[in-house]
Short mmCIF file of C-alpha atoms and ligand atoms in Angstrom, two decimals:
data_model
loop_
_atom_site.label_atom_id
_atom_site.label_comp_id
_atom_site.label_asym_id
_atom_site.label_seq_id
_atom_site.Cartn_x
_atom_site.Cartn_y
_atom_site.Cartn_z
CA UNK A 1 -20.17 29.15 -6.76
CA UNK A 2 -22.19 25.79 -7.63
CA UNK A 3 -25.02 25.67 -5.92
CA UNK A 4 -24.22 22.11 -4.21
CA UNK A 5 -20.55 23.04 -3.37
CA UNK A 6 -22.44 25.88 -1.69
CA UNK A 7 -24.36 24.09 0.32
CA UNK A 8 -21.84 21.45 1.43
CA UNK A 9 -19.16 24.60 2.45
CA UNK A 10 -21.78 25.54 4.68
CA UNK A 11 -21.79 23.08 6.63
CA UNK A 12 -20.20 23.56 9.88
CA UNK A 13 -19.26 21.60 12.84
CA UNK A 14 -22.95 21.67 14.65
CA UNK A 15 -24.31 20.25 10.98
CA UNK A 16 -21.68 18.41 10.18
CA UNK A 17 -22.34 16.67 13.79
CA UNK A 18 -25.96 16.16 12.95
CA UNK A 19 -25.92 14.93 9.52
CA UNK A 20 -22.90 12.15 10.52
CA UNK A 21 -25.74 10.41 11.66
CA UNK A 22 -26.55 9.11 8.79
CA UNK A 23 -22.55 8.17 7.71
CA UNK A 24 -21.99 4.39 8.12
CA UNK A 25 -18.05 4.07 8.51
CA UNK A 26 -16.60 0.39 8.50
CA UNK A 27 -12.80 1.07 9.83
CA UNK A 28 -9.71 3.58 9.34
CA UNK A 29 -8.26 5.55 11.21
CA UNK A 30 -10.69 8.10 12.68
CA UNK A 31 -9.27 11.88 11.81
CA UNK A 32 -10.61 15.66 11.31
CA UNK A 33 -13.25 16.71 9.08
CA UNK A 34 -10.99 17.69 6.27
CA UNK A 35 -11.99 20.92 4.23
CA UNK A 36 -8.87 21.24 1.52
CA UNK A 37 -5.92 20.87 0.90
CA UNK A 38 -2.88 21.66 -1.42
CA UNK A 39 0.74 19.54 -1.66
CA UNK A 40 1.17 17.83 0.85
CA UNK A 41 -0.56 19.68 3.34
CA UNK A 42 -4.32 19.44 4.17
CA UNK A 43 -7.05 21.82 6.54
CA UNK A 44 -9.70 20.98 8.60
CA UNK A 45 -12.97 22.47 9.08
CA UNK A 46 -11.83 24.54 11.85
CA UNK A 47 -8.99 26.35 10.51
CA UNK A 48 -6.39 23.88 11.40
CA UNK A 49 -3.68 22.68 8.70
CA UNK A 50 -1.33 19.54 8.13
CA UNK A 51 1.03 18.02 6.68
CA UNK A 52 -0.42 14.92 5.17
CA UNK A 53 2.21 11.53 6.06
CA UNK A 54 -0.36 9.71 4.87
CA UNK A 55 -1.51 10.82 0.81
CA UNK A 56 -4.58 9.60 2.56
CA UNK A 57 -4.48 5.97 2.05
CA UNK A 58 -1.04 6.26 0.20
CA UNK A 59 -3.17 7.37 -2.97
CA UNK A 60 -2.09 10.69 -3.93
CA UNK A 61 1.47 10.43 -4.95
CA UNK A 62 1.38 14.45 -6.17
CA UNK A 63 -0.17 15.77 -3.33
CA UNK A 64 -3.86 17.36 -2.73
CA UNK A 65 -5.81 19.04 -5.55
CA UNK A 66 -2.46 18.95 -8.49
CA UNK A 67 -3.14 21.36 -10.79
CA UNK A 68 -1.89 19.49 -13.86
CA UNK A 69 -3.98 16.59 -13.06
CA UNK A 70 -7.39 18.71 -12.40
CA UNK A 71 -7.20 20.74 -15.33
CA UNK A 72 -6.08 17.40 -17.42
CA UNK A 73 -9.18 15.66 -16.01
CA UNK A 74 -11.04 18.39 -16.94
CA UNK A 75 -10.83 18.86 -20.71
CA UNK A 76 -10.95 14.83 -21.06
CA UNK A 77 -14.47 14.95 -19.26
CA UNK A 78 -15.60 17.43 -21.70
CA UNK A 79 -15.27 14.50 -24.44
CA UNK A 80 -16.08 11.34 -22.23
CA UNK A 81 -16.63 9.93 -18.69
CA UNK A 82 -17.56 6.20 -18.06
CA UNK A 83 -17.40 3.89 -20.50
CA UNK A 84 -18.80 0.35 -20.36
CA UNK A 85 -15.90 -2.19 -20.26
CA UNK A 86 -17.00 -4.48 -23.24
CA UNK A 87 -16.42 -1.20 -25.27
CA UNK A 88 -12.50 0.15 -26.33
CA UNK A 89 -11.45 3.34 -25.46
CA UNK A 90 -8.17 4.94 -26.34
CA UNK A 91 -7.61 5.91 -22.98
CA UNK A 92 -7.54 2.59 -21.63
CA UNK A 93 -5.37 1.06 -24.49
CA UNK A 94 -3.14 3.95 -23.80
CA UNK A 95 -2.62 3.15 -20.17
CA UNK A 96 -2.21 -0.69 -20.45
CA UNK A 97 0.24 0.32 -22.84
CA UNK A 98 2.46 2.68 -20.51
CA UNK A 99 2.28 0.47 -17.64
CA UNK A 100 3.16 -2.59 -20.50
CA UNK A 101 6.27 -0.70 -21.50
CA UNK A 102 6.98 0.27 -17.08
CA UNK A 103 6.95 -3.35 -16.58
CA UNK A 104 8.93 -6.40 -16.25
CA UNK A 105 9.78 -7.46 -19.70
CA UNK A 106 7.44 -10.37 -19.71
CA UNK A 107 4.27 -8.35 -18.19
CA UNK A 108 2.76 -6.99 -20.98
CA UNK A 109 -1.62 -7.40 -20.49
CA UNK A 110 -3.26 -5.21 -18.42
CA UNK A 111 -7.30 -5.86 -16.86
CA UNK A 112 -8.37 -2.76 -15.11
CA UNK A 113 -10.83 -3.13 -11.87
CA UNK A 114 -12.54 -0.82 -9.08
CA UNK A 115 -10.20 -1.24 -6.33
CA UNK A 116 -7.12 -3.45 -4.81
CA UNK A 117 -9.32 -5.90 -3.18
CA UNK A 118 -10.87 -7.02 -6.24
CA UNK A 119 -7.58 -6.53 -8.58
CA UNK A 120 -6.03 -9.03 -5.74
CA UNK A 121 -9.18 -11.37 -6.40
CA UNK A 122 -8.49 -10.80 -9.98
CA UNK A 123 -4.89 -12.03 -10.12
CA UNK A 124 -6.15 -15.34 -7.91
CA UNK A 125 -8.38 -15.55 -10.91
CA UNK A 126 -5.37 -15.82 -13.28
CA UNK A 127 -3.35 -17.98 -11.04
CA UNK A 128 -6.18 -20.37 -10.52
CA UNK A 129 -6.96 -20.54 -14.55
CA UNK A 130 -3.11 -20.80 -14.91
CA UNK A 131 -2.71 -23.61 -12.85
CA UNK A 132 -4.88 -26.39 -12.95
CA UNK A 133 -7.06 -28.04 -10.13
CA UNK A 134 -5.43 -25.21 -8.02
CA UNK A 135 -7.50 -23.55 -5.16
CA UNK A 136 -5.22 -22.70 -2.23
CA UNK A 137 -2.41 -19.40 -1.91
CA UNK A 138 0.02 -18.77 0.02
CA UNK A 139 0.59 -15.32 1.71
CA UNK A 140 2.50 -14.37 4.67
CA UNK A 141 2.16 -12.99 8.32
CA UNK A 142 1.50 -9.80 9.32
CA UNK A 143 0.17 -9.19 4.96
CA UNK A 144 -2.42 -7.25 4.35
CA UNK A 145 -4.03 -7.57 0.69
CA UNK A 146 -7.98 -5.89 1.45
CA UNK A 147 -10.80 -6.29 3.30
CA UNK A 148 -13.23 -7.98 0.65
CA UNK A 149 -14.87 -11.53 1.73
CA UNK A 150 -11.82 -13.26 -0.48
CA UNK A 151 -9.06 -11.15 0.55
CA UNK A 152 -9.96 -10.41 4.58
CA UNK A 153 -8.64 -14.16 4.89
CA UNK A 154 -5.01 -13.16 3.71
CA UNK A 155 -4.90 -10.09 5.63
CA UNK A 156 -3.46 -9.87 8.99
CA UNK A 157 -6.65 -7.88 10.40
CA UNK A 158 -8.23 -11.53 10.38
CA UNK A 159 -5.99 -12.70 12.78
CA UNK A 160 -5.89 -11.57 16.48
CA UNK A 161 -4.72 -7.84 16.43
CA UNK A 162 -3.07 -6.18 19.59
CA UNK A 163 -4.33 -9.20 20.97
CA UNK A 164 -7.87 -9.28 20.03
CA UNK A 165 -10.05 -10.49 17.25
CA UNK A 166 -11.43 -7.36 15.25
CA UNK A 167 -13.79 -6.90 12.42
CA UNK A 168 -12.59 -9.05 9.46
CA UNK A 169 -12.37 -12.27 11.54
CA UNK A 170 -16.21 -11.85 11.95
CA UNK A 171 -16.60 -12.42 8.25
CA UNK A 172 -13.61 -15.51 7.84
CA UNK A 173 -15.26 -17.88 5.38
CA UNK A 174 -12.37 -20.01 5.15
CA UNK A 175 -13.84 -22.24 2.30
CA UNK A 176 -14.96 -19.75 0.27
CA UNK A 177 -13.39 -20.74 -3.27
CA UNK A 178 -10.24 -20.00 -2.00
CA UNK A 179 -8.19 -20.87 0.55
CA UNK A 180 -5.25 -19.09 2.38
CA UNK A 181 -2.39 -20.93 4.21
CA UNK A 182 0.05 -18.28 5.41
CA UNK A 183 3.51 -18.37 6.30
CA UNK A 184 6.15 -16.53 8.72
CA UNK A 185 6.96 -13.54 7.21
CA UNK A 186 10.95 -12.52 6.95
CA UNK A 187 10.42 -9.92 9.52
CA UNK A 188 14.49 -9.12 10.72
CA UNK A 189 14.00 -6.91 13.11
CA UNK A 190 11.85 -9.65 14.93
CA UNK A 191 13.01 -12.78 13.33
CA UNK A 192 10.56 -15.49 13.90
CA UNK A 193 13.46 -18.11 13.79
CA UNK A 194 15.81 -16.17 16.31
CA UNK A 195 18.30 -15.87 13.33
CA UNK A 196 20.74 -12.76 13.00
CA UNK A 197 20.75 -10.86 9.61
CA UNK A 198 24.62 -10.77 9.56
CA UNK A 199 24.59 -15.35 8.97
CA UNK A 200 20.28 -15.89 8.49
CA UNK A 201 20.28 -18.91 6.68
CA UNK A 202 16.70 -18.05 5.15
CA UNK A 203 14.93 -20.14 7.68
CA UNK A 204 11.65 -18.58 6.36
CA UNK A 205 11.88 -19.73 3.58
CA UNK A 206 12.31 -23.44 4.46
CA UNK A 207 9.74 -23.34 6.27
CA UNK A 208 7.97 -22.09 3.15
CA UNK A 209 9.19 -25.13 1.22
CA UNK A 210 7.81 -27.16 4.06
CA UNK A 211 4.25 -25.05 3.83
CA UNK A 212 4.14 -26.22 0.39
CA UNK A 213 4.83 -29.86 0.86
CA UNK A 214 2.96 -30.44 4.34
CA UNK A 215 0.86 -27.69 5.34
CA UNK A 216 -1.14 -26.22 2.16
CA UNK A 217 -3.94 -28.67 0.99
CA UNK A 218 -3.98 -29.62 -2.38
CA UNK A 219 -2.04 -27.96 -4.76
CA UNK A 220 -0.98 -24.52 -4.93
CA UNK A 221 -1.79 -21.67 -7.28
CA UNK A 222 0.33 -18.87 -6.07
CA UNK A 223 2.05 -17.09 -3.49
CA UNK A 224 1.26 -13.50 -2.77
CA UNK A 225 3.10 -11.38 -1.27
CA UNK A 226 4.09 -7.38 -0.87
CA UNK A 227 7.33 -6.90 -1.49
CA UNK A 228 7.20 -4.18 1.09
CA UNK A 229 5.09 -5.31 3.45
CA UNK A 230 3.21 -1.81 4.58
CA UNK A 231 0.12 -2.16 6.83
CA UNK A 232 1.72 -4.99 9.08
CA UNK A 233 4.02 -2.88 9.93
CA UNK A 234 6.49 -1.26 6.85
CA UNK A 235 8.44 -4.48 6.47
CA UNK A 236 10.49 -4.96 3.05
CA UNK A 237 10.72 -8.20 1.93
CA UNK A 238 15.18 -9.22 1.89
CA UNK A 239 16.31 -9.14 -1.65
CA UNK A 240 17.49 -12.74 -0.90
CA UNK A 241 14.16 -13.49 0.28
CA UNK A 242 11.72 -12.33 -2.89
CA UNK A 243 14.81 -13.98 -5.39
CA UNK A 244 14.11 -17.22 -2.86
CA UNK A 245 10.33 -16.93 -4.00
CA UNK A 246 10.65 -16.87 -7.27
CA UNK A 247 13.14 -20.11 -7.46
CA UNK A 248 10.15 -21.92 -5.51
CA UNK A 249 7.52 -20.84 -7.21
CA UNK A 250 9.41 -21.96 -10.58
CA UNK A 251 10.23 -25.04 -8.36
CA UNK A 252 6.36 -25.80 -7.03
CA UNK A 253 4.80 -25.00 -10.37
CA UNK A 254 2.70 -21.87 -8.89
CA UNK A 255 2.80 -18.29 -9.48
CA UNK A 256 4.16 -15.78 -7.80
CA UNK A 257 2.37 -12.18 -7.50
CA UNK A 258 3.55 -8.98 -6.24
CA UNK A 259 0.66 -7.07 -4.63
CA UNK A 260 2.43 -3.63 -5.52
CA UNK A 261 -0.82 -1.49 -4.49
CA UNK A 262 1.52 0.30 -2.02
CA UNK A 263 5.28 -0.06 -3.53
CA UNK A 264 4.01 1.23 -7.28
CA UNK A 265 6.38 4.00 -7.51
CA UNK A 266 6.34 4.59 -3.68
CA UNK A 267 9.74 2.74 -3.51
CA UNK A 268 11.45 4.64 -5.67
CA UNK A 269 11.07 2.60 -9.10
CA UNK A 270 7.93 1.94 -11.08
CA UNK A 271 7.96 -1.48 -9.43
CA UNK A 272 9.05 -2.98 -6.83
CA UNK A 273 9.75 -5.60 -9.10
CA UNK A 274 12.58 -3.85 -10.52
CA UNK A 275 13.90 -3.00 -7.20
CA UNK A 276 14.38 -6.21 -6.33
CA UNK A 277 15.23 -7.24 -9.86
CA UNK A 278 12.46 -10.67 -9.98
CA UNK A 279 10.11 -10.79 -12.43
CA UNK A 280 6.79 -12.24 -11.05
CA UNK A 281 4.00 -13.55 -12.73
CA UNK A 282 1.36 -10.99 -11.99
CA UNK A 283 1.43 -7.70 -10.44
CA UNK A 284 -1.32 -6.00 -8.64
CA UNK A 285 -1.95 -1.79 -8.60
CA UNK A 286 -4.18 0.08 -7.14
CA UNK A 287 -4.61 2.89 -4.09
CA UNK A 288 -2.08 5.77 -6.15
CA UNK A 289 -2.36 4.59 -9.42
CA UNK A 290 -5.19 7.08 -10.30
CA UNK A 291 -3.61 10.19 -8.64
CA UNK A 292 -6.64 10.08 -6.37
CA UNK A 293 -9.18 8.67 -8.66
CA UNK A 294 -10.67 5.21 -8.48
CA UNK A 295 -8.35 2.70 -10.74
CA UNK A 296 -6.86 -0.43 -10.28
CA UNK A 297 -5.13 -3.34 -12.04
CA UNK A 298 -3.35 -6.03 -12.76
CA UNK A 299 -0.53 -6.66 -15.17
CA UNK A 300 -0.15 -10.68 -16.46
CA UNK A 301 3.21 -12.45 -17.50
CA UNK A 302 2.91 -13.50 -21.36
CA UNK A 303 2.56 -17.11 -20.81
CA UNK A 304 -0.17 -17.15 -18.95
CA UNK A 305 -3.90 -17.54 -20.21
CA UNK A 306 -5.80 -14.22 -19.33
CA UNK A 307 -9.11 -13.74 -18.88
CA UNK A 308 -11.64 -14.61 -21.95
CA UNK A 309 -14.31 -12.28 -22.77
CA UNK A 310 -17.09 -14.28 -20.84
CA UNK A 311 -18.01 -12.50 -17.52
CA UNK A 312 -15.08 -14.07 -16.37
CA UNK A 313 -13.38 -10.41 -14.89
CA UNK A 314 -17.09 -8.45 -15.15
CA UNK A 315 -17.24 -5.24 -13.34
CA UNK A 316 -19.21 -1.94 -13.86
CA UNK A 317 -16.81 0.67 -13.04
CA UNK A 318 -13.73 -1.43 -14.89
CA UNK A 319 -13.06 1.16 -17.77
CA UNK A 320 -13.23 4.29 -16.29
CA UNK A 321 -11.83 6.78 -18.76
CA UNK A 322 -11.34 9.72 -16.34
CA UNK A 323 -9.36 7.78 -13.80
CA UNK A 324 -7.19 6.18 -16.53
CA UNK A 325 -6.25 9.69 -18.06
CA UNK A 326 -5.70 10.83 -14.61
CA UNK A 327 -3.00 7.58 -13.91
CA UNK A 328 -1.51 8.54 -17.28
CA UNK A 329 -0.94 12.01 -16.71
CA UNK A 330 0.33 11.01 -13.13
CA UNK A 331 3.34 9.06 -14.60
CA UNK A 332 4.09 11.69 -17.47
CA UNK A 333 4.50 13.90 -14.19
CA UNK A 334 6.57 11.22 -12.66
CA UNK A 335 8.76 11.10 -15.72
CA UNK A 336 9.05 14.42 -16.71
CA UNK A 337 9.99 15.86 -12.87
CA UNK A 338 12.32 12.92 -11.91
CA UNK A 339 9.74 12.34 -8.64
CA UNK A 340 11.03 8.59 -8.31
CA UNK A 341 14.66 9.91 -8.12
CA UNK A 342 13.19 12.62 -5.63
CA UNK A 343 11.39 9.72 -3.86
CA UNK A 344 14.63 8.23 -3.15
CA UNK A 345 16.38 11.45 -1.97
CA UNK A 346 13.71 12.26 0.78
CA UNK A 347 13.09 8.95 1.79
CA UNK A 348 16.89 8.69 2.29
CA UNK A 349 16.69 12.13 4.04
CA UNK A 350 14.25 11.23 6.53
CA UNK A 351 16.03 8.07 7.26
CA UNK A 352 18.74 9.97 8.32
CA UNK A 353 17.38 12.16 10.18
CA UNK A 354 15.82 9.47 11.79
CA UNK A 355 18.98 7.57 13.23
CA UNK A 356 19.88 11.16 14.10
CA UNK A 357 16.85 10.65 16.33
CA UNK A 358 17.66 7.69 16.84
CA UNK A 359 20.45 8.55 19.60
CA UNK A 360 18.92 10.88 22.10
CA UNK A 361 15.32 8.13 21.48
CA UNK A 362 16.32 4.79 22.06
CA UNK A 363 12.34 4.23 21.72
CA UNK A 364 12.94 3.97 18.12
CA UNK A 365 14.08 0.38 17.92
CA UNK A 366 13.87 0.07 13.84
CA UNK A 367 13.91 2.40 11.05
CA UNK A 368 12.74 0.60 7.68
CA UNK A 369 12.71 2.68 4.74
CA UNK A 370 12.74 2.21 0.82
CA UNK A 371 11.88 5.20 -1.33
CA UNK A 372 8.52 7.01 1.11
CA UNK A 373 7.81 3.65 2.46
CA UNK A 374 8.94 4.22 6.06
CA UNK A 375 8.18 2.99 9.25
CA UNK A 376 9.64 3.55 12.74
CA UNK A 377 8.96 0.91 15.06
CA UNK A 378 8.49 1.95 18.54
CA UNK A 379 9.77 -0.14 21.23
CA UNK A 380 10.38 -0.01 24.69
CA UNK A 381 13.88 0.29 25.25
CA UNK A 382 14.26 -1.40 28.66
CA UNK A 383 12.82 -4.56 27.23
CA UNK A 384 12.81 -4.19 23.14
CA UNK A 385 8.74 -5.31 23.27
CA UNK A 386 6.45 -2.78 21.15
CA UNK A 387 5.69 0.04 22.95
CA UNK A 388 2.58 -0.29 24.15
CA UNK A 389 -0.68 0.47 22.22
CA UNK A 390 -1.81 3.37 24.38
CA UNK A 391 1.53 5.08 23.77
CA UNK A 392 2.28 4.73 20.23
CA UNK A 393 -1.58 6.02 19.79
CA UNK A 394 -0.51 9.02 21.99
CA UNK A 395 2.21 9.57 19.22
CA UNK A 396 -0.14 9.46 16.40
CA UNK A 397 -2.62 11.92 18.07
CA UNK A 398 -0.27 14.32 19.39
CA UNK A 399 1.65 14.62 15.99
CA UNK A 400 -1.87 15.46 14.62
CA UNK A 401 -3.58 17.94 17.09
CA UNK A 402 -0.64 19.83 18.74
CA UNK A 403 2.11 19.38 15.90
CA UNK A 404 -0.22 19.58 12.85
CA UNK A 405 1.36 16.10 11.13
CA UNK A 406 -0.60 13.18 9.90
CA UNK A 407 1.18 9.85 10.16
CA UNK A 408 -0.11 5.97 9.83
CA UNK A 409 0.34 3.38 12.49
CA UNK A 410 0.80 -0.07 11.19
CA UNK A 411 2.00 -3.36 12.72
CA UNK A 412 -0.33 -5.81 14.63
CA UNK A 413 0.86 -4.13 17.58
CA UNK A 414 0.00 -0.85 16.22
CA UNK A 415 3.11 0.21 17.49
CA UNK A 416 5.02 1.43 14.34
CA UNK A 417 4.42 4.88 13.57
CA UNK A 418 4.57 5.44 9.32
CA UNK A 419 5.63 8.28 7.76
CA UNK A 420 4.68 7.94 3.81
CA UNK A 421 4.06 11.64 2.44
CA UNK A 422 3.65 12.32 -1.28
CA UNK A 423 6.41 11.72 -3.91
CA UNK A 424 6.50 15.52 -4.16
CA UNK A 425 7.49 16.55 -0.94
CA UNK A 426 10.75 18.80 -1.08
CA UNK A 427 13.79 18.77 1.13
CA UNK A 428 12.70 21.36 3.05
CA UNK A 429 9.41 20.02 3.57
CA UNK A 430 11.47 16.65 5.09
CA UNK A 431 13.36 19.10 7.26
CA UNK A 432 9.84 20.18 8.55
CA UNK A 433 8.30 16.12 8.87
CA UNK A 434 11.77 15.52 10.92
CA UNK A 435 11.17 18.63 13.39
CA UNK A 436 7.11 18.01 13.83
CA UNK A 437 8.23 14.37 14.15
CA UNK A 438 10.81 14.78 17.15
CA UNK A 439 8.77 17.49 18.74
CA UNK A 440 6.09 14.81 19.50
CA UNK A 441 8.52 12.69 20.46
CA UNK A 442 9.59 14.92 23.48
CA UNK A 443 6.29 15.56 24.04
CA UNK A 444 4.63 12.28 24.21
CA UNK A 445 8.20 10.56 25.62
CA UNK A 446 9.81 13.41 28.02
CA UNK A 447 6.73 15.23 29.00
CA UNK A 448 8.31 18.74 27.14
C1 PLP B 1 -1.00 -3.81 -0.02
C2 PLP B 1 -2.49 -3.66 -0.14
N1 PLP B 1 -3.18 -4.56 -0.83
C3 PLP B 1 -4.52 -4.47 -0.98
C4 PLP B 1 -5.22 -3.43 -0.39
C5 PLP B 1 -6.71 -3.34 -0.58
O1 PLP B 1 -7.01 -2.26 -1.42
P1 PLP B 1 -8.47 -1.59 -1.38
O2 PLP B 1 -8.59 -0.97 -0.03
O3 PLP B 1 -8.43 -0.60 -2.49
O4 PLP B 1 -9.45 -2.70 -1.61
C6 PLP B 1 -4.54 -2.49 0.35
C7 PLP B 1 -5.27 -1.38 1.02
O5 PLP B 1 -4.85 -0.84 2.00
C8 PLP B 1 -3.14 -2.60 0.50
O6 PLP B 1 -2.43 -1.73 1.22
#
């Protein structure tokens, strides 16, 4: 064995405990020292193993340590590694061209960044070139789009959450270049405007229209929004909704742009774009995109300028050949093994099994779920609030120490439990999320 992996596999939980004083950690959720992993299941230092609802951040689509991608990776990096990003490369012409011929019809130029914060600053880059004398955006409640000085101001971690101010409100600069102005979010299951799904009339989005003539300052360069929203709480977007933002954005003269860092292929299509069937004017990647390796992007509509080659869109780690053969051989995987079709079926599976749940837990107020974006909001069923924060935190931590399953909490509430596993995960593998998922349940909820 390598000398260094030798060294780190020695260290055990006494050293581990010792040299974590030097680790500086600025937020996630806090979790076991984690050791391996294979599929969707991962181990810990001390033996333990489990199945992985999370792909850790969402970003590994086929699972921990896929063989195809390794040994891909592998003989690449015996040619080249890192590559300056005033200099071509084959490999990243060959990946703006895939995700060129994924897209929308009209969203055919690709820039490549480090990470979704900065691809999210990158497309307000775009929209702010594209449309003149234009400084503020428009994003909506409960959004999250990263935790950078620009894009902590669109996320809902700025705002009060569960009730208190936390971490990215600290570093609010609200007039720095940019300026967010965010609207309610079309959240049904909690309708801001007391309207019914079964006769809405779209309140939301009037109030949007009113946002852009009475409550943004100055004019408007785009609107971003996930189409699913995921860390506020698994929320997708109504198809009426996103088609409703793209007539007002044509309307207003702004762009519209999809942060898709979480709903790239996660939803069951390359884009979420196509499952809603709108073309918007930019789309942002990131998180999965590399299989695990560092990658993001954005993808422009044709009309639009894009950026010229003067420092404009500058970054050191921008043309990264080994994560851009990585995201390629991710979607010939994709392709070749029908995983979006497969994303479908087990997000559909789980669903059901869900509202199966559903019956004997009336604590499960809402099941969202498109493709492996799913969320189960937890309520309490005497008075429909959130559960409370104590509780739904008792979910998460009892589905990972006694049942040996790793799920997300999201909402401002922190009250809906997420349960996003690879695209690769099997029926049967469902049938085992469903059982570890209802045996916390009784746990946490009956005492059994
Ligand atoms: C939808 C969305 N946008 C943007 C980001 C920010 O990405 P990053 O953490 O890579 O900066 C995230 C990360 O969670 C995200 O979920």
């Amino acid at each position: 064995m390598d000398s260094v992996l030798k060294q780190i596999s020695s260290v055990d939980s006494e050293v581990l405990a010792e040299y974590k004083e030097n680790v500086m950690v600025g937020g996630g959720s806090p979790g076991p020292c984690l050791v391996s992993g294979h599929g969707i299941r991962v181990n810990d230092l001390n033996g333990n193993s489990y199945i992985d609802c999370t792909s850790q951040s969402w970003a590994l689509y086929l699972g921990h340590t896929n063989k195809e991608i390794q040994e891909c990776v592998y003989e690449h990096m015996n040619k080249l590694s890192h590559v300056h990003q005033g200099f071509d490369s084959q490999e990243r012409a060959s990946l703006a061209h895939k995700l060129a011929s994924l897209a929308p019809k009209h969203l055919n130029r690709v820039s490549f960044t480090v990470g979704g914060g900065p691809a999210i600053e990158a497309a307000m880059k775009i929209a702010m070139k594209n449309v003149p004398n234009a400084q503020t955006f428009i994003n909506l409640w409960e959004s999250y789009h990263g935790c950078t000085l620009t894009t902590a101001g669109a996320s809902w971690t700025s705002t009060k959450s569960a009730g208190k101010y936390v971490g990215p409100s600290n570093y609010f600069l609200p007039n720095l270049n940019t300026n967010f102005v965010r609207v309610p979010n079309p959240y049904c299951y909690r309708c801001y405007f007391d309207q019914k799904c079964e006769n809405c009339n779209m309140k939301c989005l009037e109030m949007l229209r009113h946002t852009l003539d009475m409550g943004a300052p100055g004019r408007v360069a785009g609107i971003i929004v996930e189409p699913i929203q995921a860390s506020g709480g698994q929320i997708p977007l109504p198809k009426k909704y996103v088609q409703g933002l793209r007539e007002i954005c044509d309307e207003y003269g702004c762009l519209l742009i999809f942060d898709e860092i979480q709903t790239y292929c996660r939803c069951g299509e390359f884009f979420a774009a196509n499952y809603y069937d709108v073309e918007p004017d930019i789309i942002v990647l990131g998180k999965a995109l590399g299989a695990g390796f560092p990658i993001a992007a954005i993808i422009i509509h044709d009309r639009l300028k894009g950026f010229d080659m003067d420092a404009e869109e500058l970054h050191t780690f921008a043309n990264n050949s080994v994560s851009q053969v990585a995201a390629l051989k991710q979607i010939e995987i994709i392709e070749r093994d029908n995983l979006l079709e497969n994303t479908r079926n087990v997000g559909a599976k789980i669903a059901n099994g869900l509202r199966e749940m559903q019956k004997t837990y009336p604590e499960i107020g809402d099941i969202r779920q498109v493709g492996l974006h799913i969320g189960v909001e937890m309520i309490d069923p005497a008075t429909g609030a959130p559960l409370d924060v104590a509780t739904a935190a008792e979910l998460k931590s009892t589905a990972m120490y006694k049942n040996g399953l790793i799920l997300g909490t999201g909402g401002y509430k922190k009250h809906v439990l997420k349960i996003k596993p690879p695209m690769i995960t099997t029926m049967e593998e469902a049938d085992e999320i469903l059982e570890k998922f209802e045996a916390t349940l009784k746990m946490v909820l009956r005492k059994g």
